[in-house]
Amino acid sequence: MPNEELVLKWRDALTSVVFELFENTQIHARFGYDRRTLKADVIRAILVRTVVVQTGGNPVLQKKLGAAVECLEISVVDSGVGFFGSKHKRALLASDSLAEEWTCLRECLDKHSEEAQHLPEGDPRGIGLYEVLRALHFLRGAIQVRSGRTKAYRSFFTGDHQIQMESRESRTRPGMPKVRMLDFDNPVRPSPTENTEVKGVAIRTLVPLGWL
């Protein structure tokens, strides 16, 4: 039987994942480029279900897939302006480089100390999607993000490659994940793969069950 302290930490980490995903779509998907509320027909949805997977990331990085793992999937989808539009307050153009869009996605996963001043009065504010990364690191889970032309992931599944981590001597995030994502289609490329552009953002998280 798992000890009570571990169960509480697992519960708190899972709560952080759910809260930050809800908050992200609440803050970013409701507003247009001009920061005005979008029409009521904007799509925002959440999916919670159990699934069976063999890896939390891309199997390209694995020589052999491990055993199937039962997971809790928590996903959010919206048809808002996306990460790029939320940052630059305009639509993505064909002339915008994929590298710039990839950088924007990574920045949106970090903490947003300046975000509160742009929010309508009364809106809550967490510490950003980086908290999801940190919680998934503890939960040994994974995240997949689709926005604009990018498709990225980060996995902390047992057996998946644990890369892009802060050192134990780091003054800010010792032993925690760096704000990095891997290309879902080809994680060994030095640059992201270009996908067909989609509207809004889709974030899928996977939390393995049964390891407590």
mmCIF file of C-alpha atoms in Angstrom:
data_model
loop_
_atom_site.group_PDB
_atom_site.id
_atom_site.type_symbol
_atom_site.label_atom_id
_atom_site.label_comp_id
_atom_site.label_asym_id
_atom_site.label_seq_id
_atom_site.Cartn_x
_atom_site.Cartn_y
_atom_site.Cartn_z
ATOM 1 C CA MET A 1 0.000 0.000 0.000
ATOM 2 C CA PRO A 2 1.327 3.484 -0.829
ATOM 3 C CA ASN A 3 2.084 5.757 2.084
ATOM 4 C CA GLU A 4 -0.228 8.657 2.835
ATOM 5 C CA GLU A 5 2.365 11.338 1.998
ATOM 6 C CA LEU A 6 2.918 9.936 -1.498
ATOM 7 C CA VAL A 7 -0.820 9.740 -2.141
ATOM 8 C CA LEU A 8 -1.234 13.383 -1.118
ATOM 9 C CA LYS A 9 1.614 14.480 -3.397
ATOM 10 C CA TRP A 10 0.100 12.491 -6.288
ATOM 11 C CA ARG A 11 -3.280 14.112 -5.658
ATOM 12 C CA ASP A 12 -1.804 17.619 -5.487
ATOM 13 C CA ALA A 13 0.223 17.109 -8.669
ATOM 14 C CA LEU A 14 -2.819 15.835 -10.563
ATOM 15 C CA THR A 15 -4.853 18.782 -9.268
ATOM 16 C CA SER A 16 -2.189 21.149 -10.631
ATOM 17 C CA VAL A 17 -2.429 19.547 -14.075
ATOM 18 C CA VAL A 18 -6.216 19.911 -14.177
ATOM 19 C CA PHE A 19 -6.211 23.465 -12.783
ATOM 20 C CA GLU A 20 -3.534 24.804 -15.122
ATOM 21 C CA LEU A 21 -5.128 23.240 -18.216
ATOM 22 C CA PHE A 22 -8.503 24.734 -17.288
ATOM 23 C CA GLU A 23 -6.939 28.095 -16.542
ATOM 24 C CA ASN A 24 -4.932 28.181 -19.746
ATOM 25 C CA THR A 25 -8.012 27.749 -21.924
ATOM 26 C CA GLN A 26 -10.012 30.105 -19.669
ATOM 27 C CA ILE A 27 -7.474 32.905 -20.054
ATOM 28 C CA HIS A 28 -6.214 32.507 -23.605
ATOM 29 C CA ALA A 29 -9.003 30.847 -25.599
ATOM 30 C CA ARG A 30 -11.743 33.320 -24.661
ATOM 31 C CA PHE A 31 -10.085 36.395 -26.160
ATOM 32 C CA GLY A 32 -9.250 37.574 -29.659
ATOM 33 C CA TYR A 33 -6.189 39.469 -30.858
ATOM 34 C CA ASP A 34 -7.660 42.710 -29.520
ATOM 35 C CA ARG A 35 -8.179 41.128 -26.059
ATOM 36 C CA ARG A 36 -11.938 41.322 -26.459
ATOM 37 C CA THR A 37 -14.040 38.292 -25.596
ATOM 38 C CA LEU A 38 -14.692 36.058 -28.578
ATOM 39 C CA LYS A 39 -18.221 35.139 -29.645
ATOM 40 C CA ALA A 40 -20.033 32.426 -27.758
ATOM 41 C CA ASP A 41 -19.462 29.850 -30.503
ATOM 42 C CA VAL A 42 -15.753 29.496 -29.721
ATOM 43 C CA ILE A 43 -15.076 25.842 -28.972
ATOM 44 C CA ARG A 44 -13.592 24.868 -25.614
ATOM 45 C CA ALA A 45 -13.756 21.279 -24.455
ATOM 46 C CA ILE A 46 -12.150 18.931 -21.956
ATOM 47 C CA LEU A 47 -11.753 15.176 -22.266
ATOM 48 C CA VAL A 48 -11.111 12.873 -19.303
ATOM 49 C CA ARG A 49 -10.824 9.137 -19.874
ATOM 50 C CA THR A 50 -8.629 6.103 -19.291
ATOM 51 C CA VAL A 51 -6.459 4.878 -22.163
ATOM 52 C CA VAL A 52 -3.780 2.232 -22.675
ATOM 53 C CA VAL A 53 -0.502 3.351 -24.269
ATOM 54 C CA GLN A 54 3.044 2.002 -24.558
ATOM 55 C CA THR A 55 4.944 5.264 -24.466
ATOM 56 C CA GLY A 56 4.233 8.799 -23.343
ATOM 57 C CA GLY A 57 6.282 10.271 -26.160
ATOM 58 C CA ASN A 58 7.471 9.366 -29.608
ATOM 59 C CA PRO A 59 8.594 5.744 -30.112
ATOM 60 C CA VAL A 60 11.318 6.956 -32.503
ATOM 61 C CA LEU A 61 13.489 7.532 -29.433
ATOM 62 C CA GLN A 62 12.936 4.010 -28.146
ATOM 63 C CA LYS A 63 14.609 0.897 -29.506
ATOM 64 C CA LYS A 64 11.862 -1.277 -28.028
ATOM 65 C CA LEU A 65 8.509 -0.282 -26.618
ATOM 66 C CA GLY A 66 7.809 -1.349 -23.081
ATOM 67 C CA ALA A 67 4.683 -2.920 -21.672
ATOM 68 C CA ALA A 68 1.310 -1.289 -22.165
ATOM 69 C CA VAL A 69 0.462 1.255 -19.470
ATOM 70 C CA GLU A 70 -3.016 2.253 -18.316
ATOM 71 C CA CYS A 71 -3.227 6.034 -18.066
ATOM 72 C CA LEU A 72 -5.595 8.793 -17.133
ATOM 73 C CA GLU A 73 -5.860 11.133 -20.115
ATOM 74 C CA ILE A 74 -6.798 14.755 -19.439
ATOM 75 C CA SER A 75 -7.022 16.828 -22.613
ATOM 76 C CA VAL A 76 -8.252 20.315 -23.443
ATOM 77 C CA VAL A 77 -9.115 21.649 -26.894
ATOM 78 C CA ASP A 78 -10.049 25.153 -27.967
ATOM 79 C CA SER A 79 -10.583 27.100 -31.187
ATOM 80 C CA GLY A 80 -9.053 30.345 -29.940
ATOM 81 C CA VAL A 81 -6.151 32.348 -31.357
ATOM 82 C CA GLY A 82 -3.483 29.826 -30.352
ATOM 83 C CA PHE A 83 -0.159 30.363 -28.594
ATOM 84 C CA PHE A 84 1.307 32.501 -31.386
ATOM 85 C CA GLY A 85 -1.788 34.710 -31.628
ATOM 86 C CA SER A 86 -1.990 35.106 -27.866
ATOM 87 C CA LYS A 87 1.565 36.387 -27.702
ATOM 88 C CA HIS A 88 1.752 38.508 -30.871
ATOM 89 C CA LYS A 89 -1.895 39.662 -30.954
ATOM 90 C CA ARG A 90 -2.264 38.798 -34.626
ATOM 91 C CA ALA A 91 -2.834 35.826 -36.902
ATOM 92 C CA LEU A 92 -0.013 33.549 -37.953
ATOM 93 C CA LEU A 93 1.316 34.463 -41.417
ATOM 94 C CA ALA A 94 3.025 32.264 -44.000
ATOM 95 C CA SER A 95 6.037 34.571 -43.694
ATOM 96 C CA ASP A 96 6.402 33.805 -39.965
ATOM 97 C CA SER A 97 9.185 31.311 -39.466
ATOM 98 C CA LEU A 98 8.518 27.935 -37.949
ATOM 99 C CA ALA A 99 11.432 28.535 -35.561
ATOM 100 C CA GLU A 100 9.700 31.667 -34.229
ATOM 101 C CA GLU A 101 6.468 29.765 -33.694
ATOM 102 C CA TRP A 102 8.364 26.966 -31.927
ATOM 103 C CA THR A 103 10.038 29.498 -29.627
ATOM 104 C CA CYS A 104 6.638 31.026 -28.867
ATOM 105 C CA LEU A 105 5.243 27.623 -27.886
ATOM 106 C CA ARG A 106 8.138 27.071 -25.495
ATOM 107 C CA GLU A 107 7.741 30.532 -23.963
ATOM 108 C CA CYS A 108 4.048 29.881 -23.380
ATOM 109 C CA LEU A 109 5.013 26.829 -21.325
ATOM 110 C CA ASP A 110 7.022 28.990 -18.957
ATOM 111 C CA LYS A 111 5.795 31.190 -16.119
ATOM 112 C CA HIS A 112 4.076 34.455 -17.065
ATOM 113 C CA SER A 113 4.865 37.070 -14.464
ATOM 114 C CA GLU A 114 3.581 39.829 -16.743
ATOM 115 C CA GLU A 115 0.307 38.136 -17.707
ATOM 116 C CA ALA A 116 -1.846 39.402 -14.840
ATOM 117 C CA GLN A 117 -1.760 43.041 -15.936
ATOM 118 C CA HIS A 118 -3.489 42.119 -19.213
ATOM 119 C CA LEU A 119 -6.296 40.085 -17.680
ATOM 120 C CA PRO A 120 -9.822 41.284 -16.966
ATOM 121 C CA GLU A 121 -10.352 42.152 -13.327
ATOM 122 C CA GLY A 122 -11.234 39.139 -11.202
ATOM 123 C CA ASP A 123 -9.610 36.500 -13.431
ATOM 124 C CA PRO A 124 -7.434 34.029 -11.506
ATOM 125 C CA ARG A 125 -3.808 33.460 -12.421
ATOM 126 C CA GLY A 126 -1.651 30.426 -11.716
ATOM 127 C CA ILE A 127 2.013 30.096 -12.588
ATOM 128 C CA GLY A 128 1.526 28.911 -16.144
ATOM 129 C CA LEU A 129 1.825 25.680 -18.048
ATOM 130 C CA TYR A 130 5.293 25.090 -16.633
ATOM 131 C CA GLU A 131 3.490 23.851 -13.531
ATOM 132 C CA VAL A 132 1.996 21.122 -15.743
ATOM 133 C CA LEU A 133 5.494 20.047 -16.784
ATOM 134 C CA ARG A 134 6.646 19.990 -13.172
ATOM 135 C CA ALA A 135 3.598 18.020 -12.022
ATOM 136 C CA LEU A 136 3.911 15.525 -14.886
ATOM 137 C CA HIS A 137 7.561 15.029 -13.978
ATOM 138 C CA PHE A 138 6.456 13.841 -10.530
ATOM 139 C CA LEU A 139 3.534 11.837 -11.952
ATOM 140 C CA ARG A 140 5.837 10.204 -14.553
ATOM 141 C CA GLY A 141 3.410 11.406 -17.198
ATOM 142 C CA ALA A 142 3.555 13.079 -20.582
ATOM 143 C CA ILE A 143 2.198 16.072 -22.488
ATOM 144 C CA GLN A 144 1.446 16.554 -26.185
ATOM 145 C CA VAL A 145 0.697 20.006 -27.620
ATOM 146 C CA ARG A 146 -0.727 20.965 -31.032
ATOM 147 C CA SER A 147 -0.880 24.643 -31.960
ATOM 148 C CA GLY A 148 -0.511 26.430 -35.278
ATOM 149 C CA ARG A 149 1.955 24.459 -37.400
ATOM 150 C CA THR A 150 3.700 22.826 -34.453
ATOM 151 C CA LYS A 151 3.209 19.517 -32.712
ATOM 152 C CA ALA A 152 5.325 18.909 -29.626
ATOM 153 C CA TYR A 153 5.585 16.581 -26.685
ATOM 154 C CA ARG A 154 7.480 15.902 -23.495
ATOM 155 C CA SER A 155 7.515 12.539 -21.731
ATOM 156 C CA PHE A 156 8.534 11.463 -18.244
ATOM 157 C CA PHE A 157 7.282 7.895 -18.651
ATOM 158 C CA THR A 158 9.453 5.216 -17.089
ATOM 159 C CA GLY A 159 11.586 3.961 -19.973
ATOM 160 C CA ASP A 160 11.302 7.115 -22.082
ATOM 161 C CA HIS A 161 14.438 9.219 -22.471
ATOM 162 C CA GLN A 162 14.764 11.738 -19.636
ATOM 163 C CA ILE A 163 16.488 14.675 -21.328
ATOM 164 C CA GLN A 164 16.554 18.438 -21.036
ATOM 165 C CA MET A 165 16.544 18.482 -17.240
ATOM 166 C CA GLU A 166 17.991 21.115 -14.927
ATOM 167 C CA SER A 167 20.996 20.030 -12.902
ATOM 168 C CA ARG A 168 20.644 19.259 -9.207
ATOM 169 C CA GLU A 169 22.763 22.354 -8.559
ATOM 170 C CA SER A 170 20.384 24.693 -10.399
ATOM 171 C CA ARG A 171 19.404 27.719 -8.289
ATOM 172 C CA THR A 172 15.965 28.062 -9.839
ATOM 173 C CA ARG A 173 14.640 24.572 -10.691
ATOM 174 C CA PRO A 174 17.004 21.909 -9.295
ATOM 175 C CA GLY A 175 16.315 18.561 -10.913
ATOM 176 C CA MET A 176 13.215 19.906 -12.674
ATOM 177 C CA PRO A 177 12.458 19.932 -16.419
ATOM 178 C CA LYS A 178 13.886 22.690 -18.573
ATOM 179 C CA VAL A 179 11.334 24.609 -20.623
ATOM 180 C CA ARG A 180 11.890 22.430 -23.675
ATOM 181 C CA MET A 181 9.620 20.446 -25.959
ATOM 182 C CA LEU A 182 10.439 17.762 -28.518
ATOM 183 C CA ASP A 183 9.066 17.533 -32.047
ATOM 184 C CA PHE A 184 6.387 14.845 -32.053
ATOM 185 C CA ASP A 185 6.876 13.695 -35.643
ATOM 186 C CA ASN A 186 10.673 13.609 -35.662
ATOM 187 C CA PRO A 187 12.259 14.207 -32.241
ATOM 188 C CA VAL A 188 15.817 13.678 -33.526
ATOM 189 C CA ARG A 189 15.647 16.698 -35.827
ATOM 190 C CA PRO A 190 17.444 19.886 -34.697
ATOM 191 C CA SER A 191 14.410 21.884 -35.832
ATOM 192 C CA PRO A 192 10.645 21.230 -35.629
ATOM 193 C CA THR A 193 8.635 19.520 -38.347
ATOM 194 C CA GLU A 194 6.078 21.723 -40.103
ATOM 195 C CA ASN A 195 2.488 20.494 -39.864
ATOM 196 C CA THR A 196 -0.723 21.698 -41.449
ATOM 197 C CA GLU A 197 -1.855 24.766 -39.529
ATOM 198 C CA VAL A 198 -4.688 24.264 -37.047
ATOM 199 C CA LYS A 199 -6.817 26.822 -35.249
ATOM 200 C CA GLY A 200 -6.597 27.025 -31.492
ATOM 201 C CA VAL A 201 -4.725 24.698 -29.160
ATOM 202 C CA ALA A 202 -5.017 21.040 -28.227
ATOM 203 C CA ILE A 203 -3.162 19.790 -25.146
ATOM 204 C CA ARG A 204 -3.159 16.120 -24.200
ATOM 205 C CA THR A 205 -1.714 14.887 -20.904
ATOM 206 C CA LEU A 206 -1.184 11.279 -19.852
ATOM 207 C CA VAL A 207 -0.781 10.169 -16.238
ATOM 208 C CA PRO A 208 0.160 6.512 -15.647
ATOM 209 C CA LEU A 209 -1.993 4.695 -13.099
ATOM 210 C CA GLY A 210 -1.001 2.003 -10.650
ATOM 211 C CA TRP A 211 2.572 3.003 -9.760
ATOM 212 C CA LEU A 212 1.788 4.408 -6.322
#
